[in-house]
Coordinates of C-alpha atoms in Angstrom, one line a residue:
X1 CA 50.2 -88.9 -85.0
X2 CA 50.6 -88.3 -81.4
X3 CA 50.4 -84.5 -82.0
X4 CA 47.4 -84.9 -84.1
X5 CA 45.5 -86.7 -81.3
X6 CA 46.3 -83.9 -78.9
X7 CA 45.3 -81.3 -81.5
X8 CA 41.9 -83.1 -81.9
X9 CA 41.4 -83.3 -78.5
X10 CA 42.1 -79.5 -77.9
X11 CA 39.9 -78.7 -80.7
X12 CA 36.9 -80.8 -79.3
X13 CA 37.4 -79.1 -76.0
X14 CA 37.3 -75.5 -77.7
X15 CA 34.1 -76.5 -79.3
X16 CA 32.5 -77.8 -76.2
X17 CA 33.4 -74.4 -74.5
X18 CA 32.0 -72.3 -77.4
X19 CA 28.8 -74.1 -77.3
X20 CA 28.4 -73.7 -73.6
X21 CA 29.0 -70.0 -74.0
X22 CA 26.8 -69.5 -76.8
X23 CA 23.9 -71.7 -75.2
X24 CA 20.9 -69.8 -74.1
X25 CA 20.8 -72.0 -71.1
X26 CA 24.3 -70.7 -70.1
X27 CA 23.4 -69.6 -66.4
X28 CA 21.8 -73.1 -65.7
X29 CA 24.7 -75.1 -67.5
X30 CA 27.3 -73.4 -65.6
X31 CA 25.6 -73.9 -62.2
X32 CA 25.2 -77.5 -63.0
X33 CA 28.7 -77.9 -64.1
X34 CA 30.0 -76.6 -60.7
X35 CA 28.0 -79.1 -58.6
X36 CA 31.1 -80.4 -57.2
X37 CA 31.6 -77.1 -55.3
X38 CA 30.1 -77.1 -51.7
X39 CA 28.1 -74.0 -52.6
X40 CA 26.6 -75.2 -55.9
X41 CA 23.1 -74.3 -56.9
X42 CA 20.7 -76.6 -58.7
X43 CA 17.5 -76.0 -60.4
X44 CA 14.3 -76.4 -58.2
X45 CA 10.7 -75.8 -58.2
X46 CA 8.4 -74.3 -55.5
X47 CA 4.6 -74.0 -55.6
X48 CA 4.5 -76.2 -58.8
X49 CA 7.0 -74.4 -61.0
X50 CA 10.5 -73.3 -61.5
X51 CA 9.6 -69.9 -62.7
X52 CA 7.2 -67.7 -61.3
X53 CA 5.8 -64.5 -63.3
X54 CA 4.5 -61.1 -61.8
X55 CA 2.3 -58.5 -63.3
X56 CA 5.2 -56.2 -63.7
X57 CA 7.2 -58.3 -65.8
X58 CA 9.8 -59.5 -63.1
X59 CA 10.2 -63.5 -63.3
X60 CA 11.3 -65.1 -60.1
X61 CA 13.4 -68.4 -60.6
X62 CA 13.6 -71.1 -57.8
X63 CA 17.0 -72.7 -57.1
X64 CA 18.4 -74.8 -54.4
X65 CA 21.6 -74.8 -52.5
X66 CA 22.6 -77.0 -49.6
X67 CA 18.9 -77.8 -49.0
X68 CA 17.7 -74.2 -49.1
X69 CA 15.4 -72.7 -51.8
X70 CA 16.8 -69.4 -53.2
X71 CA 14.7 -67.1 -55.3
X72 CA 16.5 -65.3 -57.9
X73 CA 15.7 -62.8 -60.7
X74 CA 16.3 -59.2 -62.0
X75 CA 14.7 -56.1 -60.7
X76 CA 15.3 -52.5 -61.9
X77 CA 18.2 -53.8 -64.3
X78 CA 19.9 -55.6 -61.0
X79 CA 20.1 -59.0 -60.1
X80 CA 18.8 -60.2 -56.8
X81 CA 18.7 -63.4 -54.7
X82 CA 16.9 -64.0 -51.5
X83 CA 17.2 -67.2 -49.4
X84 CA 13.7 -68.8 -48.7
X85 CA 14.7 -71.4 -46.2
X86 CA 14.8 -75.2 -46.0
X87 CA 11.3 -75.8 -44.8
X88 CA 8.8 -75.9 -47.9
X89 CA 6.0 -74.0 -45.8
X90 CA 8.4 -71.2 -44.8
X91 CA 9.8 -71.1 -48.3
X92 CA 6.4 -70.8 -49.8
X93 CA 5.2 -68.0 -47.5
X94 CA 8.4 -66.0 -48.2
X95 CA 8.0 -66.6 -51.8
X96 CA 4.5 -65.1 -51.7
X97 CA 5.6 -62.2 -49.9
X98 CA 8.5 -61.5 -52.3
X99 CA 6.1 -61.6 -55.3
X100 CA 3.8 -59.2 -53.5
X101 CA 6.5 -56.8 -52.9
X102 CA 7.8 -57.0 -56.5
X103 CA 4.1 -56.0 -57.8
X104 CA 3.6 -53.4 -55.4
X105 CA 6.8 -51.7 -56.0
X106 CA 7.9 -52.0 -52.3
X107 CA 10.7 -54.5 -53.0
X108 CA 14.1 -53.3 -51.9
X109 CA 17.5 -55.0 -52.8
X110 CA 18.9 -57.0 -49.6
X111 CA 22.1 -54.7 -50.0
X112 CA 20.1 -51.6 -49.7
X113 CA 17.7 -53.1 -47.1
X114 CA 20.6 -53.5 -44.6
X115 CA 21.2 -49.7 -44.8
X116 CA 17.8 -48.5 -44.0
X117 CA 17.2 -46.7 -41.0
X118 CA 13.6 -48.0 -40.2
X119 CA 13.2 -51.8 -40.1
X120 CA 10.7 -53.2 -42.7
X121 CA 10.7 -56.9 -41.5
X122 CA 7.5 -58.4 -40.3
X123 CA 6.3 -57.8 -36.8
X124 CA 6.9 -61.2 -34.8
X125 CA 4.2 -62.6 -32.6
X126 CA 6.2 -63.0 -29.6
X127 CA 5.2 -64.3 -26.1
X128 CA 5.6 -61.9 -23.3
X129 CA 8.8 -63.4 -21.9
X130 CA 10.4 -63.2 -25.4
X131 CA 9.5 -59.5 -25.7
X132 CA 10.8 -58.8 -22.1
X133 CA 14.0 -60.6 -22.9
X134 CA 14.6 -58.1 -25.9
X135 CA 13.7 -55.2 -23.8
X136 CA 16.1 -56.1 -20.8
X137 CA 18.8 -57.0 -23.5
X138 CA 18.5 -53.5 -24.9
X139 CA 18.4 -51.7 -21.4
X140 CA 21.5 -53.7 -20.4
X141 CA 23.4 -52.3 -23.3
X142 CA 22.1 -48.8 -22.9
X143 CA 21.6 -48.2 -19.0
X144 CA 23.9 -50.8 -17.4
X145 CA 23.8 -53.7 -15.6
X146 CA 22.3 -52.4 -12.3
X147 CA 19.3 -50.8 -14.1
X148 CA 18.6 -53.9 -16.2
X149 CA 18.6 -55.9 -13.0
X150 CA 16.1 -53.6 -11.4
X151 CA 13.7 -53.8 -14.3
X152 CA 14.2 -57.9 -14.2
X153 CA 13.1 -57.7 -10.6
X154 CA 10.0 -55.6 -11.3
X155 CA 8.9 -57.8 -14.2
X156 CA 9.5 -61.1 -12.4
X157 CA 6.2 -61.0 -10.8
X158 CA 4.3 -60.1 -14.0
X159 CA 6.1 -63.2 -15.7
X160 CA 5.0 -65.4 -12.8
X161 CA 1.4 -64.3 -13.7
X162 CA 1.6 -64.7 -17.3
X163 CA 2.8 -68.1 -17.1
X164 CA 0.1 -69.3 -15.0
X165 CA -2.2 -72.1 -17.2
X166 CA -5.0 -70.0 -16.9
X167 CA -3.2 -66.8 -18.2
X168 CA -1.6 -68.7 -21.0
X169 CA -4.8 -69.7 -22.3
X170 CA -6.5 -66.2 -22.1
X171 CA -3.2 -64.3 -23.4
X172 CA -0.8 -66.8 -25.3
X173 CA 1.1 -63.8 -27.0
X174 CA 2.0 -60.4 -26.2
X175 CA -0.3 -59.0 -28.8
X176 CA -3.3 -60.6 -27.0
X177 CA -2.8 -58.3 -23.9
X178 CA -6.1 -56.5 -23.2
X179 CA -7.6 -54.5 -20.3
X180 CA -8.9 -57.8 -18.7
X181 CA -5.2 -59.0 -18.4
X182 CA -4.2 -55.6 -16.7
X183 CA -7.1 -55.8 -14.2
X184 CA -6.4 -59.4 -13.3
X185 CA -2.6 -58.8 -13.1
X186 CA -3.1 -56.0 -10.6
X187 CA -5.3 -58.3 -8.5
X188 CA -2.7 -61.0 -8.7
X189 CA 0.1 -58.5 -7.5
X190 CA -2.1 -57.0 -4.6
X191 CA -2.6 -60.6 -3.3
X192 CA 0.9 -61.8 -3.9
X193 CA 3.0 -62.6 -0.6
X194 CA 6.7 -61.6 -0.5
X195 CA 9.6 -61.7 1.8
X196 CA 12.0 -58.9 2.9
X197 CA 14.9 -58.8 0.5
X198 CA 13.9 -62.1 -1.1
X199 CA 14.8 -64.2 1.9
X200 CA 13.3 -67.7 1.6
X201 CA 12.9 -68.2 5.4
X202 CA 11.7 -64.7 6.3
X203 CA 8.0 -64.1 7.2
X204 CA 5.7 -63.3 4.3
X205 CA 3.8 -60.1 3.8
X206 CA 1.6 -58.5 1.0
X207 CA 3.6 -56.7 -1.8
X208 CA 3.8 -53.0 -1.0
X209 CA 1.7 -50.5 -3.2
X210 CA 4.6 -48.9 -4.3
X211 CA 6.3 -51.9 -5.5
X212 CA 3.0 -52.9 -7.3
X213 CA 3.1 -49.5 -9.2
X214 CA 6.9 -50.1 -10.0
X215 CA 6.0 -53.5 -11.8
X216 CA 3.0 -51.9 -13.7
X217 CA 5.1 -49.0 -14.8
X218 CA 8.0 -51.0 -16.0
X219 CA 5.6 -53.3 -17.9
X220 CA 4.1 -50.4 -19.4
X221 CA 7.4 -49.0 -20.2
X222 CA 8.2 -52.2 -22.1
X223 CA 5.2 -52.5 -24.2
X224 CA 5.5 -48.9 -25.1
X225 CA 9.1 -49.6 -26.2
X226 CA 8.0 -52.7 -28.5
X227 CA 5.4 -50.4 -30.4
X228 CA 8.4 -48.0 -31.4
X229 CA 8.6 -47.9 -35.2
X230 CA 12.4 -48.6 -34.9
X231 CA 11.8 -51.5 -32.6
X232 CA 8.7 -53.4 -34.2
X233 CA 8.0 -55.9 -31.7
X234 CA 4.3 -54.9 -31.4
X235 CA 2.0 -53.6 -34.2
X236 CA 1.5 -49.8 -34.1
X237 CA -2.3 -50.2 -33.5
X238 CA -1.6 -52.3 -30.3
X239 CA -3.4 -50.5 -27.3
X240 CA -1.2 -50.5 -24.1
X241 CA -3.4 -52.1 -21.4
X242 CA -1.4 -50.6 -18.5
X243 CA -3.3 -47.3 -18.3
X244 CA -2.9 -44.6 -15.7
X245 CA -5.9 -45.8 -13.9
X246 CA -4.5 -49.3 -13.7
X247 CA -1.3 -48.1 -12.1
X248 CA -2.8 -45.7 -9.7
X249 CA -1.5 -42.4 -8.3
X250 CA 1.3 -42.3 -5.6
X251 CA 0.0 -40.4 -2.6
X252 CA 1.6 -37.1 -2.1
X253 CA 4.0 -36.4 0.8
X254 CA 2.7 -34.4 3.6
X255 CA 3.5 -30.8 3.2
X256 CA 3.7 -30.1 6.8
X257 CA 5.7 -33.1 7.7
X258 CA 8.3 -32.7 10.3
X259 CA 11.9 -33.4 9.8
X260 CA 12.7 -37.1 10.5
X261 CA 16.4 -36.4 11.7
X262 CA 16.4 -33.0 13.1
X263 CA 19.4 -31.1 14.4
X264 CA 19.4 -32.4 17.9
X265 CA 19.0 -35.9 16.7
X266 CA 22.0 -35.5 14.5
X267 CA 24.2 -34.5 17.5
X268 CA 22.9 -37.5 19.2
X269 CA 24.0 -39.9 16.4
X270 CA 27.3 -37.8 16.2
X271 CA 28.0 -38.8 19.9
X272 CA 26.8 -42.5 19.3
X273 CA 29.4 -43.1 16.5
X274 CA 32.7 -44.9 17.1
X275 CA 35.9 -43.3 15.9
X276 CA 35.9 -44.7 12.3
X277 CA 32.2 -43.7 11.7
X278 CA 32.9 -40.2 13.0
X279 CA 36.0 -39.7 10.9
X280 CA 34.5 -41.3 7.6
X281 CA 30.7 -40.6 8.0
X282 CA 30.4 -37.3 9.7
X283 CA 30.2 -35.4 6.5
X284 CA 26.8 -36.9 5.9
X285 CA 25.4 -35.2 9.0
X286 CA 26.6 -31.9 7.6
X287 CA 26.0 -31.8 3.8
X288 CA 22.8 -33.0 1.8
X289 CA 24.9 -35.6 -0.4
X290 CA 24.3 -39.1 -1.4
X291 CA 26.1 -42.1 -0.2
X292 CA 27.8 -42.6 -3.7
X293 CA 29.1 -39.2 -3.4
X294 CA 31.0 -40.2 -0.2
X295 CA 32.2 -43.7 -1.6
X296 CA 33.2 -42.1 -5.0
X297 CA 35.2 -39.2 -3.5
X298 CA 38.7 -39.1 -4.3
X299 CA 41.4 -36.8 -2.6
X300 CA 41.9 -34.3 -5.5
X301 CA 38.0 -33.5 -5.1
X302 CA 38.9 -31.7 -1.8
X303 CA 40.5 -28.4 -2.1
X304 CA 41.9 -27.6 1.2
X305 CA 43.2 -24.2 0.3
X306 CA 39.9 -22.8 -0.9
X307 CA 38.2 -25.2 1.9
X308 CA 35.6 -26.7 -0.7
X309 CA 34.6 -29.7 -1.9
X310 CA 33.7 -31.1 -5.6
X311 CA 31.2 -33.4 -6.8
X312 CA 30.9 -34.1 -10.5
X313 CA 32.2 -35.9 -13.5
X314 CA 35.7 -37.0 -13.6
X315 CA 37.9 -38.9 -16.3
X316 CA 36.2 -37.6 -19.2
X317 CA 32.8 -38.7 -18.1
X318 CA 33.6 -42.1 -17.0
X319 CA 32.6 -41.3 -13.5
X320 CA 29.8 -39.3 -12.5
X321 CA 27.2 -38.5 -9.8
X322 CA 23.5 -39.4 -10.2
X323 CA 22.6 -36.2 -11.9
X324 CA 25.7 -35.7 -13.8
X325 CA 25.9 -32.2 -12.3
X326 CA 29.0 -30.6 -11.0
X327 CA 28.9 -28.7 -7.9
X328 CA 31.5 -27.2 -5.6
X329 CA 30.3 -26.7 -2.1
X330 CA 32.2 -24.7 0.5
X331 CA 33.2 -26.4 3.8
X332 CA 32.9 -25.2 7.4
X333 CA 36.3 -25.0 9.1
X334 CA 35.2 -27.4 11.8
X335 CA 35.1 -30.2 9.3
X336 CA 38.6 -29.6 7.9
X337 CA 40.6 -31.5 10.6
X338 CA 38.5 -34.7 10.0
X339 CA 39.2 -34.5 6.2
X340 CA 42.8 -33.7 6.7
X341 CA 43.2 -37.1 9.0
X342 CA 41.2 -39.0 6.2
X343 CA 43.8 -37.6 3.6
X344 CA 46.6 -39.1 5.7
X345 CA 49.3 -37.4 3.6
X346 CA 48.1 -39.1 0.5
X347 CA 48.2 -37.3 -2.8
X348 CA 45.4 -39.3 -4.6
X349 CA 43.2 -42.3 -4.2
X350 CA 40.0 -42.8 -2.4
X351 CA 39.2 -40.4 0.3
X352 CA 37.6 -42.4 2.9
X353 CA 39.4 -45.7 3.8
X354 CA 37.6 -48.8 5.2
X355 CA 38.3 -50.1 8.7
X356 CA 40.7 -52.7 7.6
X357 CA 43.1 -50.2 6.1
X358 CA 42.6 -47.6 8.8
X359 CA 44.5 -49.9 11.1
X360 CA 47.7 -50.6 9.1
X361 CA 50.0 -48.7 6.7
X362 CA 49.1 -48.9 3.0
X363 CA 51.0 -50.7 0.4
X364 CA 52.6 -48.9 -2.6
X365 CA 49.9 -50.2 -5.0
X366 CA 47.3 -48.1 -3.0
X367 CA 49.2 -44.8 -3.2
X368 CA 49.2 -42.5 -6.1
X369 CA 50.9 -39.2 -6.6
X370 CA 48.6 -37.6 -9.2
X371 CA 45.3 -38.2 -10.6
X372 CA 46.7 -39.2 -13.9
X373 CA 48.3 -42.1 -12.2
X374 CA 44.9 -42.9 -10.8
X375 CA 43.4 -42.6 -14.2
X376 CA 46.0 -44.8 -15.8
X377 CA 45.0 -47.5 -13.2
X378 CA 41.5 -47.2 -14.1
X379 CA 42.2 -47.4 -17.9
X380 CA 44.2 -50.5 -17.3
X381 CA 41.1 -52.0 -15.5
X382 CA 38.9 -51.2 -18.3
X383 CA 41.2 -53.0 -20.8
X384 CA 41.4 -56.1 -18.5
X385 CA 37.6 -56.4 -18.0
X386 CA 35.8 -59.3 -19.5
X387 CA 34.6 -59.1 -22.8
X388 CA 30.9 -57.7 -22.7
X389 CA 30.9 -56.5 -19.1
X390 CA 31.7 -52.9 -20.0
X391 CA 29.1 -51.8 -22.7
X392 CA 28.2 -48.0 -21.6
X393 CA 29.1 -45.3 -19.4
X394 CA 27.2 -46.9 -16.3
X395 CA 29.5 -50.0 -16.6
X396 CA 32.6 -47.7 -16.7
X397 CA 31.3 -45.9 -13.6
X398 CA 30.8 -49.3 -11.8
X399 CA 34.2 -50.3 -12.9
X400 CA 35.8 -47.3 -11.3
X401 CA 33.9 -47.7 -8.2
X402 CA 35.1 -51.3 -8.0
X403 CA 38.7 -49.9 -8.4
X404 CA 38.1 -47.7 -5.5
X405 CA 37.1 -50.5 -3.3
X406 CA 40.1 -52.5 -4.4
X407 CA 42.3 -49.6 -3.3
X408 CA 40.7 -49.5 0.1
X409 CA 37.7 -47.3 -0.3
X410 CA 34.3 -47.9 0.9
X411 CA 31.0 -48.8 -0.8
X412 CA 27.6 -47.1 -0.7
X413 CA 26.0 -50.3 0.9
X414 CA 28.3 -50.3 3.7
X415 CA 27.8 -46.6 4.4
X416 CA 24.1 -47.4 4.7
X417 CA 24.6 -50.5 7.0
X418 CA 27.0 -48.3 9.2
X419 CA 24.4 -45.4 9.5
X420 CA 21.7 -48.1 10.0
X421 CA 23.6 -49.4 13.0
X422 CA 24.0 -45.8 14.3
X423 CA 20.4 -45.0 13.9
X424 CA 19.0 -48.1 15.3
X425 CA 17.0 -50.7 13.6
X426 CA 14.1 -49.9 15.6
X427 CA 13.6 -46.5 14.4
X428 CA 11.5 -45.6 11.5
X429 CA 13.6 -42.9 9.9
X430 CA 16.1 -44.4 7.3
X431 CA 19.7 -43.5 6.7
X432 CA 18.8 -41.6 3.4
X433 CA 16.4 -39.4 5.4
X434 CA 19.4 -37.4 6.6
X435 CA 19.6 -35.9 3.0
X436 CA 15.9 -34.7 3.4
X437 CA 16.3 -33.3 6.9
X438 CA 19.5 -31.4 5.9
X439 CA 17.8 -29.9 2.8
X440 CA 14.9 -28.8 5.0
X441 CA 17.2 -27.2 7.5
X442 CA 18.7 -25.2 4.5
X443 CA 15.4 -24.0 3.4
X444 CA 14.6 -22.8 6.8
X445 CA 17.8 -21.0 7.2
X446 CA 17.1 -18.9 4.3
X447 CA 19.0 -20.4 1.4
X448 CA 17.6 -19.1 -1.9
X449 CA 15.8 -21.6 -4.2
X450 CA 18.2 -21.8 -7.0
X451 CA 21.3 -22.1 -4.6
X452 CA 19.3 -24.9 -2.7
X453 CA 18.9 -26.9 -6.0
X454 CA 22.5 -26.4 -6.9
X455 CA 23.7 -27.4 -3.4
X456 CA 21.7 -30.4 -3.4
X457 CA 23.2 -31.5 -6.8
X458 CA 20.2 -31.0 -8.8
X459 CA 20.3 -29.4 -12.2
X460 CA 19.5 -25.6 -12.3
X461 CA 17.3 -25.2 -15.3
X462 CA 14.8 -22.7 -13.9
X463 CA 14.0 -19.6 -15.9
X464 CA 15.4 -17.5 -13.1
X465 CA 18.8 -18.8 -13.8
X466 CA 18.8 -16.8 -17.2
X467 CA 18.4 -13.5 -15.3
X468 CA 20.4 -14.0 -12.0
X469 CA 23.5 -15.9 -11.0
X470 CA 24.5 -18.2 -8.0
X471 CA 26.2 -17.5 -4.9
X472 CA 26.6 -20.5 -2.9
X473 CA 29.6 -19.4 -0.8
X474 CA 27.2 -16.7 0.7
X475 CA 24.1 -18.8 1.1
X476 CA 25.5 -21.8 2.7
X477 CA 26.9 -19.6 5.4
X478 CA 23.2 -19.0 6.5
X479 CA 23.0 -22.8 6.9
X480 CA 26.1 -23.3 8.7
X481 CA 25.3 -20.5 11.4
X482 CA 21.9 -22.5 11.9
X483 CA 23.6 -25.9 12.5
X484 CA 26.5 -24.2 14.8
X485 CA 25.6 -26.6 17.8
X486 CA 26.3 -29.5 15.4
X487 CA 29.6 -28.0 14.2
X488 CA 30.7 -27.3 17.8
X489 CA 30.1 -30.9 18.7
X490 CA 32.2 -32.0 15.7
X491 CA 35.0 -29.6 17.1
X492 CA 34.8 -31.2 20.5
X493 CA 34.6 -34.7 19.3
X494 CA 37.8 -33.9 17.1
X495 CA 39.6 -32.3 20.2
X496 CA 39.0 -35.4 22.1
X497 CA 40.7 -37.5 19.4
X498 CA 43.6 -35.1 19.6
X499 CA 43.4 -34.2 16.0
X500 CA 44.4 -30.9 14.4
X501 CA 44.0 -29.3 11.0
X502 CA 47.4 -30.4 10.1
X503 CA 47.0 -34.0 11.4
X504 CA 49.8 -36.4 10.3
X505 CA 49.7 -39.8 9.0
X506 CA 50.7 -41.3 12.3
X507 CA 47.6 -40.0 14.0
X508 CA 45.7 -41.3 10.7
X509 CA 46.7 -44.9 11.6
X510 CA 46.0 -45.0 15.4
X511 CA 44.0 -47.8 16.3
X512 CA 40.1 -47.0 16.2
X513 CA 37.4 -48.8 17.9
X514 CA 36.1 -51.5 15.9
X515 CA 32.3 -52.6 15.9
X516 CA 32.6 -55.3 13.1
X517 CA 33.9 -58.9 13.5
X518 CA 37.5 -59.1 12.5
X519 CA 38.1 -59.1 8.7
X520 CA 37.1 -55.6 7.8
X521 CA 33.8 -54.5 6.2
X522 CA 31.2 -56.7 4.8
X523 CA 30.3 -55.4 1.5

């Protein structure tokens, strides 16, 4: 009797399952049966009905799960499901768009839509701050933190104007920007008062015309980026209001201008340098190189046998110069003793050391025997970098330059400060004018055009490069002959310091005159 009861119960259970399987409402019954599950779906309605028909024979059914409306159906013999959202108005809008896509034949299954190259989502109606945030976020990932911060500083005055009460009323969104906006923005920037380097207590002055152009050009760049087909933050018919006549043209340099730091002045600067400045920065008085070339120089970049110096990419492109161009510049013999002293018997590491390490012996953690050991230390630093700080090659370069400073090297900012101290704050010439003055003297010495581009670390893409080669060793001799008084002054200063071309480490660590407060460089 007990067995019969179990048998009857099993038959009843089998009958119930067969009824569910054979029922025409199998899908609805199955979903309702699993309501105890956290992801269960229940029948729902939207716009007055559960099922919505289209003109192409596709029916869309409305379901609900966890408070969110879901549209389900079959299209091209494949099931689809799209989440419409919890807000009734938002769900209604998305349902209308879905029905329109189904009838027009433009519907793409969600799994395939994620693989499409071009975005098909609706163009958002952003305010300018939201658009700029997206622009800066992409530039941070592609161009590095320094470039993103530069763009941010240029766009900040634009945001100050956009977020004025009167501006928000006229141009509430980025799509509403027009020519009147550009004209009033330019007027706002011209009358804007700023302080030097953003110091709050400094005296104010009008923004320079060059910086106004930088702000307008960056805004124009951001708006043009937003109109791209693969970005779709502005409609393609949007007319960029920042036109060339709004930006204005940069006044050309005087073609008959004189050299700001001629040869005689550079000799005076040489004599005004203290011992550390002479040993570390003298190369900037001879070669047309950038500050970052000096701060990023390592010992293996200098070939003492061939008497030449190399600037370019290293470590598989993780560190590079501004133009990503590799050049090898022959050196004058008068400069070699100073470079020998800076090397100080070391095999690898930052070539020029800051004042703090010039007064005492280096520890083992600052010494490397080969470039491979330095590369290994660099790779370890990359692995230990916080997540999100190294996103591109520019971040890798900055990480390597930070490593060189940790190993006792000098920074580009410190080089500029030291040269400004030597030149004098009252002079109109800038430290960077050294590069232009040296380039001018190389031209006057008769260095050929292509060799001049090469020696100044510019790309050599002229058509003449297809028909003729370069000979920098021969051409730079013309320049060295022209600046022989400067080279003789370097030789005389070297003899005063009792340096020789085979200077030893002991001479490297002799005390040097310190013009900074105790504590080393201020970077």
